[in-house]
Structures are given as structure tokens and as C-alpha cells.
XYZ file of C-alpha atoms in Angstrom:
530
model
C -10.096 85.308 100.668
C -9.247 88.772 99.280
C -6.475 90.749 100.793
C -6.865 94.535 101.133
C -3.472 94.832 100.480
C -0.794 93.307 97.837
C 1.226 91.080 99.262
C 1.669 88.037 101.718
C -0.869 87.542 104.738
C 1.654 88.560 107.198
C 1.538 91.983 105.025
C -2.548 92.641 106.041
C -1.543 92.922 109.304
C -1.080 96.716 109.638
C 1.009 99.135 111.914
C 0.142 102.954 112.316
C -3.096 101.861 110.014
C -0.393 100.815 106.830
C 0.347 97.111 105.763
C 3.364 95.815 107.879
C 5.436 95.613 104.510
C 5.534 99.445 104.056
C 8.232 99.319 107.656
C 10.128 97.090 106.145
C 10.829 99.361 103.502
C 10.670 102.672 105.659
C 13.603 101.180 107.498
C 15.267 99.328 104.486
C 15.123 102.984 103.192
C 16.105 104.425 106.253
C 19.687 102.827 106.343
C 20.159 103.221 102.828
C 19.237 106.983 102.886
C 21.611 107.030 106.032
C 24.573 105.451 104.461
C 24.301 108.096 101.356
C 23.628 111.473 103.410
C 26.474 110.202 105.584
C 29.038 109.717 102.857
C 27.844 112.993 101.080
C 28.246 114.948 104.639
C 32.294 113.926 104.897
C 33.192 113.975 100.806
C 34.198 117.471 100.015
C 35.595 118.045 103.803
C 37.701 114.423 103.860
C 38.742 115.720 100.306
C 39.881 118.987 101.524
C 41.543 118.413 104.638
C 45.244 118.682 104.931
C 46.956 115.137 104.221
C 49.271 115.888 107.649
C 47.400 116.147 110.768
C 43.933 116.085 109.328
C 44.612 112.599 107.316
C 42.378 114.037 103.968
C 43.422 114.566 100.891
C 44.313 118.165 100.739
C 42.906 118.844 97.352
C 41.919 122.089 96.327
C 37.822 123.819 96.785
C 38.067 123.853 92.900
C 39.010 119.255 92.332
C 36.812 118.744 95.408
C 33.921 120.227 94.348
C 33.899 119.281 90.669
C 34.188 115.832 91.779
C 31.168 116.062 94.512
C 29.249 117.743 91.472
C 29.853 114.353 89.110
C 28.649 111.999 92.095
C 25.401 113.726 92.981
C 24.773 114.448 89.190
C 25.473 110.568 88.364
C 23.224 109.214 91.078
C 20.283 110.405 89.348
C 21.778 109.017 85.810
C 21.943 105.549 87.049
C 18.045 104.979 88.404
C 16.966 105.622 84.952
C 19.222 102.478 83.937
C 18.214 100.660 87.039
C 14.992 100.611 86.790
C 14.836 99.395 83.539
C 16.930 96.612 84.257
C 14.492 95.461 87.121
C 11.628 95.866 84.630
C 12.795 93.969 82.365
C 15.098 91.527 83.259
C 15.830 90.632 87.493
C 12.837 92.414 89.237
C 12.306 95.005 91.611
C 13.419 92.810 95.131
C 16.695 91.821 93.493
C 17.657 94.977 91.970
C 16.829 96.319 95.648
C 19.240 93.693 97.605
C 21.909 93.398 94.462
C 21.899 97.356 94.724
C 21.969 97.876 98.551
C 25.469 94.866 98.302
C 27.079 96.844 95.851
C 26.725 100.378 98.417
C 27.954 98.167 100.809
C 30.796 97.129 98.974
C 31.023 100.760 98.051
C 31.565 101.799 101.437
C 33.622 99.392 102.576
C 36.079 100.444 99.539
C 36.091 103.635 100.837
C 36.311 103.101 104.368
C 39.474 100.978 103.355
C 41.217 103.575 101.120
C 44.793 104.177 102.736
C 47.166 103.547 100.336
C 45.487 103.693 96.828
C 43.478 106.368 95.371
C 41.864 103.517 93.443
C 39.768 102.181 96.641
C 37.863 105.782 96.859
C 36.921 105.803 93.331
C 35.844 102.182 93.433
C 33.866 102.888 96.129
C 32.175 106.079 94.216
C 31.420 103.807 91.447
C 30.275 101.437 92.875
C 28.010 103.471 95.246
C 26.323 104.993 92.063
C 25.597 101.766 90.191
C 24.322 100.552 93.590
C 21.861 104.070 93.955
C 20.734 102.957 90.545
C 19.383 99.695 91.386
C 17.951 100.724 94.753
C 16.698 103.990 94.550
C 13.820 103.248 91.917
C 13.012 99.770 92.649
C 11.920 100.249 96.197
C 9.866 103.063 95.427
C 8.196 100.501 93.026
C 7.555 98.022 95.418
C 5.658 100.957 97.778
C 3.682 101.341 95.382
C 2.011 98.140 94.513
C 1.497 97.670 98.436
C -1.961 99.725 97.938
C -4.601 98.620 95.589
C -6.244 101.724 95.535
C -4.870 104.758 93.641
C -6.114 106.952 96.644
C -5.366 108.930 100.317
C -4.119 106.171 101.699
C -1.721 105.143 98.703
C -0.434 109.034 99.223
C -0.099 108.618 103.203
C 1.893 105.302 102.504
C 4.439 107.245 100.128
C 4.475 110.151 102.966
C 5.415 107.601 106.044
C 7.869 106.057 103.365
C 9.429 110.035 102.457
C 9.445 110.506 106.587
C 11.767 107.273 106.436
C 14.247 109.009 103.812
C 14.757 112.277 105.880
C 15.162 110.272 109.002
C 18.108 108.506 107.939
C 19.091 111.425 106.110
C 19.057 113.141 109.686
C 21.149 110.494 111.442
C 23.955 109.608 108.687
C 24.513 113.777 108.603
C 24.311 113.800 112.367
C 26.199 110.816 112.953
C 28.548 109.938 110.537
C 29.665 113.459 110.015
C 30.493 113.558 113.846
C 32.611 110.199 113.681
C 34.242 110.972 110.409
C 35.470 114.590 112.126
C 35.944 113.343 115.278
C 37.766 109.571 115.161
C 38.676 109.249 111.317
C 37.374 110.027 108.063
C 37.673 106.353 107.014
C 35.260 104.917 110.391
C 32.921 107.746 109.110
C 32.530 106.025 105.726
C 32.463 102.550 107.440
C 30.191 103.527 109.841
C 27.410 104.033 106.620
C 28.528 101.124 104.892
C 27.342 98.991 108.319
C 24.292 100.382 108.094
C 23.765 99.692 104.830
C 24.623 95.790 104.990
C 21.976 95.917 108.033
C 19.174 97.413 105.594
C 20.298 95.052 103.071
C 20.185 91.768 105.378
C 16.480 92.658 107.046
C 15.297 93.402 103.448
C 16.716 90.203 102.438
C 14.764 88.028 105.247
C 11.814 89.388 105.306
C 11.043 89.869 101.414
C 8.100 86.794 101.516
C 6.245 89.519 103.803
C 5.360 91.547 99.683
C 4.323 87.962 98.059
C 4.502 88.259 94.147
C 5.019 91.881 94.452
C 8.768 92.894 92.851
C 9.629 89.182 91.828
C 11.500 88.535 88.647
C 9.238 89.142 85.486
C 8.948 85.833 83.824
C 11.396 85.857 80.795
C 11.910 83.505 77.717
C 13.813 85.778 75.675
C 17.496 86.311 76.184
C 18.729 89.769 77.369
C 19.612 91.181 73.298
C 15.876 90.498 73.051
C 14.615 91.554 76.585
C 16.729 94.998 75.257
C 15.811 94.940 71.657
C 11.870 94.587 72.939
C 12.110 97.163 75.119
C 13.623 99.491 73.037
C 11.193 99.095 70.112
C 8.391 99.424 72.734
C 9.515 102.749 74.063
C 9.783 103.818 70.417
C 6.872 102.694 69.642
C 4.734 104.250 72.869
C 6.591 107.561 71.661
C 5.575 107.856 68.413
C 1.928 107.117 69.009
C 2.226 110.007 72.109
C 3.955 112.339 69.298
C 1.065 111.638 66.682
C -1.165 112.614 69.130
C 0.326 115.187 69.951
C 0.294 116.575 66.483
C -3.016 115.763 66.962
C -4.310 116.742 70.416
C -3.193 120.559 71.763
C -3.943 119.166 75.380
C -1.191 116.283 75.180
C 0.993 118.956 73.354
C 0.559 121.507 75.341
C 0.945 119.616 78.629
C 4.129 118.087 77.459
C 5.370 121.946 77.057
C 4.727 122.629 80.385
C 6.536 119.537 81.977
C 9.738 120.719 79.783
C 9.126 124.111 81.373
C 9.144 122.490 85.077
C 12.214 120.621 84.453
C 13.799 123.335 83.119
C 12.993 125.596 86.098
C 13.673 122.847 88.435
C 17.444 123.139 87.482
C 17.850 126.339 88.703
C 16.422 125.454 92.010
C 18.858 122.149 92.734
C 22.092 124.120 91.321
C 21.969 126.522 93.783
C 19.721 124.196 96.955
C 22.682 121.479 95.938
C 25.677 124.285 97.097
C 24.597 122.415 100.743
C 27.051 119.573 100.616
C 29.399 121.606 98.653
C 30.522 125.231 98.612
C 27.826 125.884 102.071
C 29.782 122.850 103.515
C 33.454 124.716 103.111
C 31.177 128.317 104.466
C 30.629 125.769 107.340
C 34.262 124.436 108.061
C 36.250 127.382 107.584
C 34.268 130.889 107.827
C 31.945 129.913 110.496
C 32.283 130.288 113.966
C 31.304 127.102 115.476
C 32.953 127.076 119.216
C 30.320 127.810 121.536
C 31.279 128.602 125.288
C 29.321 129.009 128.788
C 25.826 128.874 128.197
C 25.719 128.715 124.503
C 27.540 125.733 125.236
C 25.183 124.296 127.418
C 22.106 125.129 125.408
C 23.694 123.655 122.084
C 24.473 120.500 123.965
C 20.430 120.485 124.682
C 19.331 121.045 121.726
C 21.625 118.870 120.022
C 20.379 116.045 122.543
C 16.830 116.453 121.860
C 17.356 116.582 118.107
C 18.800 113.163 118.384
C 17.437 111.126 121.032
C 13.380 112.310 120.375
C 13.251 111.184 116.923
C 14.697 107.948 117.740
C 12.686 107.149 120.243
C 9.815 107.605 117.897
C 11.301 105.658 115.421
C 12.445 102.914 117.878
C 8.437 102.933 118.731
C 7.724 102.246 115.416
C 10.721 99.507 115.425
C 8.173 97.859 118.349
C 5.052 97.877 116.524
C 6.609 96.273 113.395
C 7.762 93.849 115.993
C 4.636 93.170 117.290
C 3.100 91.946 113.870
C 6.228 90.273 112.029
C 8.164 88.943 114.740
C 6.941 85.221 114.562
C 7.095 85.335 111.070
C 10.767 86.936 109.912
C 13.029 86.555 113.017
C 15.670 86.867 111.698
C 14.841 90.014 109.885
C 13.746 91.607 112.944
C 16.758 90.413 114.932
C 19.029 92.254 112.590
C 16.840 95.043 112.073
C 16.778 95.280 116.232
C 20.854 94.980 116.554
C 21.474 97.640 113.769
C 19.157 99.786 116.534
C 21.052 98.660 119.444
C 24.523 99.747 117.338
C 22.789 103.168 116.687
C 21.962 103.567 120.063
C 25.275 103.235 121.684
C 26.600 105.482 119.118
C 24.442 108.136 120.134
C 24.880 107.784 124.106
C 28.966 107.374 123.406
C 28.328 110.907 121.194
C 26.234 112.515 123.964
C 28.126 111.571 126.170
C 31.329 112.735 124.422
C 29.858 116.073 124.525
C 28.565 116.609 127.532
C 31.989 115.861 128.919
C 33.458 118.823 127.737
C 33.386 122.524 128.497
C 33.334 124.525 125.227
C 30.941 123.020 122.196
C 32.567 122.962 118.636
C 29.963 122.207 116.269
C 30.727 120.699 113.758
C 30.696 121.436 110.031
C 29.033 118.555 109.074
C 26.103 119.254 111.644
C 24.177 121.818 110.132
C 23.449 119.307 107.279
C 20.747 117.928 109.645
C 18.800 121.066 109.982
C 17.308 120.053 105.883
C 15.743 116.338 107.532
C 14.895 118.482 110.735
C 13.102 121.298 108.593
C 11.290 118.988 106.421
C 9.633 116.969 109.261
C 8.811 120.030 111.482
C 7.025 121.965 108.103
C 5.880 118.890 105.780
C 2.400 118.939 107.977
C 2.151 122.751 107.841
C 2.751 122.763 103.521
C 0.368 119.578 103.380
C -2.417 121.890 104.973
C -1.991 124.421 103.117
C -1.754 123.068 99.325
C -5.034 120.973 100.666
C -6.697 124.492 101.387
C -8.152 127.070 99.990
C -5.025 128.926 99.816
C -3.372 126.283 97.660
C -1.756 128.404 94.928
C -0.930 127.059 91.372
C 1.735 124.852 90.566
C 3.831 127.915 88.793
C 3.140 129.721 91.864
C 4.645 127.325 93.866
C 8.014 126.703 91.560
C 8.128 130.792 91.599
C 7.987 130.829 95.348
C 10.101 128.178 95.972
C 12.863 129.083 93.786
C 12.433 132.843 96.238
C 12.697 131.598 99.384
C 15.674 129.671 98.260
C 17.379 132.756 96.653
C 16.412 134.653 100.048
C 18.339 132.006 101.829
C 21.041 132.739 99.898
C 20.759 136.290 100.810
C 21.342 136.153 104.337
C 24.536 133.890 103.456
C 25.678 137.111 101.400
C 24.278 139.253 103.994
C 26.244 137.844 106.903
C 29.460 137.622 104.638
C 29.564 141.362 103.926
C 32.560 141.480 106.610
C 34.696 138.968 104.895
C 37.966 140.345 103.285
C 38.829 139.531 99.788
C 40.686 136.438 99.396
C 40.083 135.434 102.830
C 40.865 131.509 103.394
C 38.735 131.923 107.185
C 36.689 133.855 109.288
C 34.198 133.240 112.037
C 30.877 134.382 110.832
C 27.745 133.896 113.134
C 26.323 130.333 112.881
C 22.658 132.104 113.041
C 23.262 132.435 109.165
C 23.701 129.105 108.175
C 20.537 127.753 110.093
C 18.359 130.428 108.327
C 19.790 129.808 105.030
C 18.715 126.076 105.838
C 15.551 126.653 107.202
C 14.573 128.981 103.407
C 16.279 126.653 101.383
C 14.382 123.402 103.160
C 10.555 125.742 102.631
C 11.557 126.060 99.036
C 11.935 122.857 98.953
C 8.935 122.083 99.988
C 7.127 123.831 97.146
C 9.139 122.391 94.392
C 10.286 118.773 95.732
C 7.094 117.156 95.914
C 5.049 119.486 93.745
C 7.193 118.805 90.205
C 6.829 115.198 91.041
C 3.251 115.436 91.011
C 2.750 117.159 87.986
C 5.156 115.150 85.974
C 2.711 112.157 86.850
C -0.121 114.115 86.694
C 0.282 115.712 82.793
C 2.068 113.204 81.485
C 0.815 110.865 79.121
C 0.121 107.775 80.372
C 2.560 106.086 77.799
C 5.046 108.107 78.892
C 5.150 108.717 82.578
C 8.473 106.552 83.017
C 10.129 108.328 80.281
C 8.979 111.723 81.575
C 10.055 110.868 85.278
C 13.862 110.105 83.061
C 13.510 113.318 81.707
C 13.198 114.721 85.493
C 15.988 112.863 86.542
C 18.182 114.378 83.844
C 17.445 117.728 84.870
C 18.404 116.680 88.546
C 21.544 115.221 86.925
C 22.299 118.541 84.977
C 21.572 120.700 87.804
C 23.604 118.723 90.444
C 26.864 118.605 87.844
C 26.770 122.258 87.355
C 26.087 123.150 91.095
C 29.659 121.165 91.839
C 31.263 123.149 88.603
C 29.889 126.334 89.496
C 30.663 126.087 93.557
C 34.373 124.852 91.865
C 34.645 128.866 91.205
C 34.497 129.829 94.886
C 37.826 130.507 95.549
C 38.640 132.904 92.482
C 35.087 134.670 93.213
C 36.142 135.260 96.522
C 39.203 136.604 95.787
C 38.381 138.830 93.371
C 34.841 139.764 94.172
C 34.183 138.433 97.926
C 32.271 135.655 99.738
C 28.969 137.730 99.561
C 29.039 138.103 95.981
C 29.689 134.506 95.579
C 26.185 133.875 97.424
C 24.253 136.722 95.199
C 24.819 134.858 92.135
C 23.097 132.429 93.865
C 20.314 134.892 95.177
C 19.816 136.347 91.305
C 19.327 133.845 89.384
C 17.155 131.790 91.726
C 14.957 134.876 92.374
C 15.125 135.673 88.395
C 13.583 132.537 87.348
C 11.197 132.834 90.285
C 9.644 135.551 88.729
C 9.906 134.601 85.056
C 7.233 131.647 86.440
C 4.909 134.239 88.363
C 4.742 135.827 84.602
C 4.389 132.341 82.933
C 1.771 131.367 85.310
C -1.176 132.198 84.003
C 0.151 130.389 80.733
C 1.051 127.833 82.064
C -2.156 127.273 83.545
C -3.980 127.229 80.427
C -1.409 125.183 78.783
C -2.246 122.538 81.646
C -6.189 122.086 80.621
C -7.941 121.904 84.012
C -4.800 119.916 85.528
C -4.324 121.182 89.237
């Protein structure tokens, strides 16, 4: 009998019309995605607030920020590594479970720091070799669910992206709010638990993808599993390169995935300013204490941000139930009592809140509105690039890198009243959220657009390679966002806050148009790619 998907028996049995093994990994990815947003929420404010009273570090913007610039940048060094080494050597379900251990160990490290600076940066390390094993692998093992290169292989990978912005959502919403309410350290526990959870229902239900991910059969000992690899790559590069020399189209398409990358760094150096430099315009020159019936309306929204999306996902929770129970108990029951933990959380927080009279937001919150703003416009952009409307892929980099510039506007716009030097203020919170919401639909038109292309021009040789090359400009874009947000306190005394955002208006809006006048080069240089 012929399955229509890869994968165990158990996996043909489907849930929303997708094989039951793609909810393993939405949630697996869920909980990781959840334990890295909700680190990345708390580092820069648990590194910033005063040792006494606020029990951070009480390092300065500059230390803080250069350091939160070397983690994000590193965590898109590492897959490269990663996924090679599950290629090659230990498989894609290993790397997956040895990399989601090592976050949890990560975590835990830093969750235990008290007395030694050396527990933190252990738990940094070992929360980017970790990323590097994970974040590839399971993307790989999506992948070879479908058999078919088509719509519904592209709907599986858009249920799996709804998984990463839904734990993205709750480790913001949630660990943020723990780590600045109870303790930086339960914050930083509170997403290594999560992540052991992921980890453990991965682990027990694995059988569900069959072959799929297993450990390549290997011989050869690693120098030769290395050695072979390495002579491959060369090998797959040189016969691209000939042809190249050979072939305009392959030359000329290679061109314009350089040119993407290298536009694609403006757009995360300034869109990565959100856990950084945005994050200290959150804590300490926004007002954030709401009274009477701003209060009361925040508290509502707030609720209904939370509790509706998890009662969708806890819905989806049943279904995957439904067809796996019998099968992977124990999987489920873990998978089940991380939701019951999550659940309680969110009452206890609701709760919390509700209890009180005046609503302090917290700084940590508005990293939420990102997840919130991707779900509530994905569907609108998805219409629209499948329409007749659907502008070029230059077009889209150029207005993507706009909208984000014009986000950073109204930051500058709203921080016109700011005095020079000025350590705090209370600026509207009305800024912030529209500075998320044009950052998120820029996102949207880059994000998931340079992706495509990468796969789509690239040789087929050298789509992994190409993808590395992608990740390097993330890497390079995310190091010099954290060096370049290090600068915010001279700017601002010196020059003011506002200024500080119109470098990041300029230069975003710059190379926006330098792509509208490339575009109709580009296109050429693509040869009937779309």
C-alpha cells in the first residue's frame, strides 16, 4: 500500500487536511520558538536593570546591546553548521532532540545565574549551538512530509510558520511578564520548561515520520564524512561557476540573489532595533501606566490577545489528540501537561491584572504586537501576491524596506519632544504599536519573499549554499543592528532620540528606492523567474 504522505501510517491520518506529523512539529516548534522570543524579550532589559532593587546587571545601553547584537547575529551562524552536521553525520531527528537538550540546558544555566557571570554566558552558548541543530533540521523534516512539490507542500510550511509566531507571541507575552514581574531568573526558567516539554513530545512521538530524518547510513569516519563533503561542495561549485562562465541566465541570476542579500541587510539592521534599542524606547521613554478606562480597555484587549489564540491552538491540541493518542501517549500526555502549565500561567496573569486598578504595561509587551501583526495580515499579503496586483520581487524588497523606514518615522516623530540627553520620558504608547504594525507589513514583503527567490534562482547545486549565504547576511545585519543601537546614548545626547530613529528612516527608505530603480534590471537579470 502506498502512503500519500512520507512517513509512518499513524502519519496518513490527517488533521486540518495535513498529515498528523506536521502538529507534532508545529508544536515541537512552538515551544522552541517560545523559549527563544522569551529569552530575547528579557536580555537587554535583565542586562540593564539596576543590580539593587531591580536584581539585573546594571550594564550600560552601549555592553547590553553589543552583546544582544552577537547572540541574534550568531544564531543564524550556527544553522549553517548544524545542518551540515545532520546531513552528514547524526540526522535530522537527532540534531532536532540533541539541539532542543542543549536550549534546555541553556536556559536552565541562565535561569540559575546568581553568583557567576559564567552561568549566563554558558547558557548563551549553549542556546546558540542548540538554535543550530534545531532550527534547520526541523524545517527539513517538514519538508519531506509532502511528496508533492505543490499547494499543499506550501500550506504545510504556512501552518508550520503560524506555529513559530505563536510561540513567538506567548514567550514575549509571557515570559516577559514573569521575568518583570516575579524575577528575571523564573523568566528565563519559565522558557527553558517549555523547551524540555517540546523536546520530550518530539522525542516520543518521532516513529509517527518513519525513515524520514533518521541517521544517514555511514561507513566512513567523521575526517572522511568532512573531507567528502567538503570536496563535494567544491566540486558542485565549480561546475555551477563553469556554467556560469558559460550560461548568462545562471550568472545573471546568481547577481541578483547577491543583490537580495545585500538589500536584505538593511532591512533586519534596522527591523532587528525591536529587541534592542525599541526595547530601552519601551522601558524608559514610554508611558506605559494606563488609568480609569484605558485601564480597563487594555486589560480587554490584553485578555483577548491571549486567551483567543490559545483556545484555537488548544483546538488544534484536540484534533492531534484525536488521531495520535492511541499511538504516542506519552507524547501527547506531555504535550497536554505543558498546555495545562500554560494555562494556569495565563489565568494567574489575568488574573493578576484584573486585580488591580491602574495597568502598567509592560516593556516587554509590545514585542507581541510582531506575532499578532503577522497572523492578522499573512492572509491579506497571501491574496494579494496571488493576484493580479502581485508586484515584482524588487518591488516588494523596495516597499518593504519603506514601510519599515516609515515605522521608524513615527518613532522620530513622536520623540520630537524629548530633551537632549534625556535618560526618560513618557511618550504616547500609540507610537510604538504603529511602528510595530509598519515594521511587521515590511516584513511581510521581504521575509517570505527573499526566501523564495533564493530557492527559486538558485542553482539547483547550490540552493543549500545560497540559503548559507542568506543566513550570513541575517548574521551581518543582526551584529551591526546591536553595534549600531550600542550608539544610542551618545546620539541622544548630542543629537536627540528622534534623530537616532531617522538614521533608521534614511537609510531604510534609501535602499528602498535604489531597488524601485534596479527593478526593472533586476527583472531581466532574473530570465522569466517570478
Amino acid at each position: 500500500m502506498e502512503f500519500k504522505y512520507g512517513g509512518s501510517e499513524t502519519n496518513q491520518r490527517t488533521v486540518l487536511g495535513h498529515p498528523s506529523g506536521l502538529f507534532v512539529l508545529f508544536f515541537t516548534e512552538m515551544w522552541e520558538r517560545f523559549s527563544y522570543y522569551g529569552m530575547r524579550a528579557l536580555l537587554v532589559l535583565f542586562l540593564t536593570a539596576a543590580i539593587i532593587g531591580e536584581g539585573g546587571w546594571g550594564w550600560e545601553r552601549s555592553e547590553a546591546l553589543l552583546l544582544y547584537g552577537w547572540y541574534t547575529g550568531l544564531v543564524y551562524i550556527t544553522p549553517i553548521i548544524g545542518g551540515f552536521i545532520a546531513d552528514k553525520i547524526m540526522g535530522y531527528r537527532n540534531a532536532v532532540v540533541l539541539g532542543a537538550f542543549l536550549m534546555t540546558l541553556g536556559h536552565a544555566s541562565m535561569a540559575l545565574e546568581v553568583t557567576a557571570d559564567l552561568f549566563f554566558y554558558a547558557g548563551l552558548g549553549l542556546l546558540i549551538i542548540g538554535n543550530g541543530l534545531f532550527k534547520p533540521n526541523i524545517s527539513s523534516i517538514v519538508g519531506q512530509l509532502y511528496k508533492t512539490q505543490g499547494k499543499e507542500k506550501d500550506a504545510g510550511y504556512t501552518i508550520f510558520y503560524m506555529g513559530i509566531n505563536a510561540g513567538a507571541f506567548l514567550g514575549i507575552l509571557l515570559c516577559g511578564y514573569i521575568g518583570e514581574t516575579v524575577g528575571w531568573h523564573y523568566g528565563f526558567g519559565l522558557a527553558g520548561i517549555f523547551m524540555f516539554f517540546g523536546m520530550l513530545q518530539f522525542y516520543f512521538a518521532q516513529k509517527i515520520f518513519g525513515n524520514i530524518g533518521l541517521k544517514p547510513n555511514q561507513t566512513d569516519d567523521l575526517d572522511d564524512v568532512v573531507e567528502d563533503a567538503v570536496e563535494d561542495m567544491k566540486d558542485d561549485v565549480e561546475d555551477v561557476m563553469d556554467e556560469a562562465a558559460k550560461s548568462k541566465v545562471v550568472s545573471d541570476r546568481l547577481k541578483v540573489i547577491g543583490v537580495f542579500a545585500f538589500f536584505t541587510v538593511f532591512f533586519w539592521w534596522a527591523f532587528e532595533q525591536a529587541g534592542g534599542s525599541m526595547t530601552i524606547f519601551a522601558a524608559d521613554y514610554t508611558d506605559r501606566v494606563l488609568e480609569g478606562s484605558g485601564a480597563t480597555t487594555f486589560k480587554i484587549v490584553n485578555a483577548l490577545l491571549t486567551v483567543v489564540p490559545m483556545m484555537i491552538i488548544t483546538y488544534v491540541l484536540y484534533l492531534l489528540f484525536k488521531q495520535t493518542f492511541k499511538k504516542y501517549a506519552l507524547s501527547n500526555i506531555l504535550l497536554g501537561s505543558s498546555f495545562v502549565i500554560i494555562w494556569g500561567i495565563i489565568i494567574w496573569m489575568l488574573n493578576l491584572e484584573f486585580s488591580k486598578d491602574i495597568a502598567e504595561v509592560k516593556a516587554s509587551w509590545f514585542g507581541i504586537l510582531n506575532s499578532f501583526f503577522i497572523i492578522a495580515f499573512a492572509p491579506l499579503f497571501s491574496k494579494i501576491w496571488t493576484s493580479k496586483y502581485n508586484p515584482s520581487g524588487p518591488v516588494k524588497f523596495a516597499i518593504g524596506l519603506m514601510l519599515l523606514g516609515f515605522g521608524f518615522a513615527i518613532l522620530a516623530f513622536g520623540s520630537m519632544g524629548i530633551p537632549l540627553g534625556a535618560k526618560t520620558a513618557s511618550v504616547s504608547m500609540i507610537f510604538l504599536v504603529l511602528a510595530y504594525l509598519f515594521h511587521t507589513l515590511g516584513e511581510l514583503c521581504i521575509s517570505p519573499v527573499g526566501l523564495s527567490y533564493v530557492s527559486k534562482l538558485a542553482p539547483l547545486k547550490l540552493v543549500g549554499l545560497m540559503f548559507g549565504v542568506w543566513f550570513v547576511a541575517n548574521f551581518i545585519a543582526n551584529l551591526t543592528a546591536g553595534w549600531t543601537g550600542s550608539y544610542i546614548d551618545p546620539i541622544v545626547e548630542e543629537y536627540g532620540m528622534s534623530t537616532f530613529f531617522l538614521i533608521f528612516t534614511l537609510i531604510p527608505v534609501g535602499a528602498g528606492i535604489v531597488m524601485l530603480i534596479l527593478n526593472k534590471t533586476l527583472i531581466r537579470m532574473m530570465h522569466g523567474i517570478r
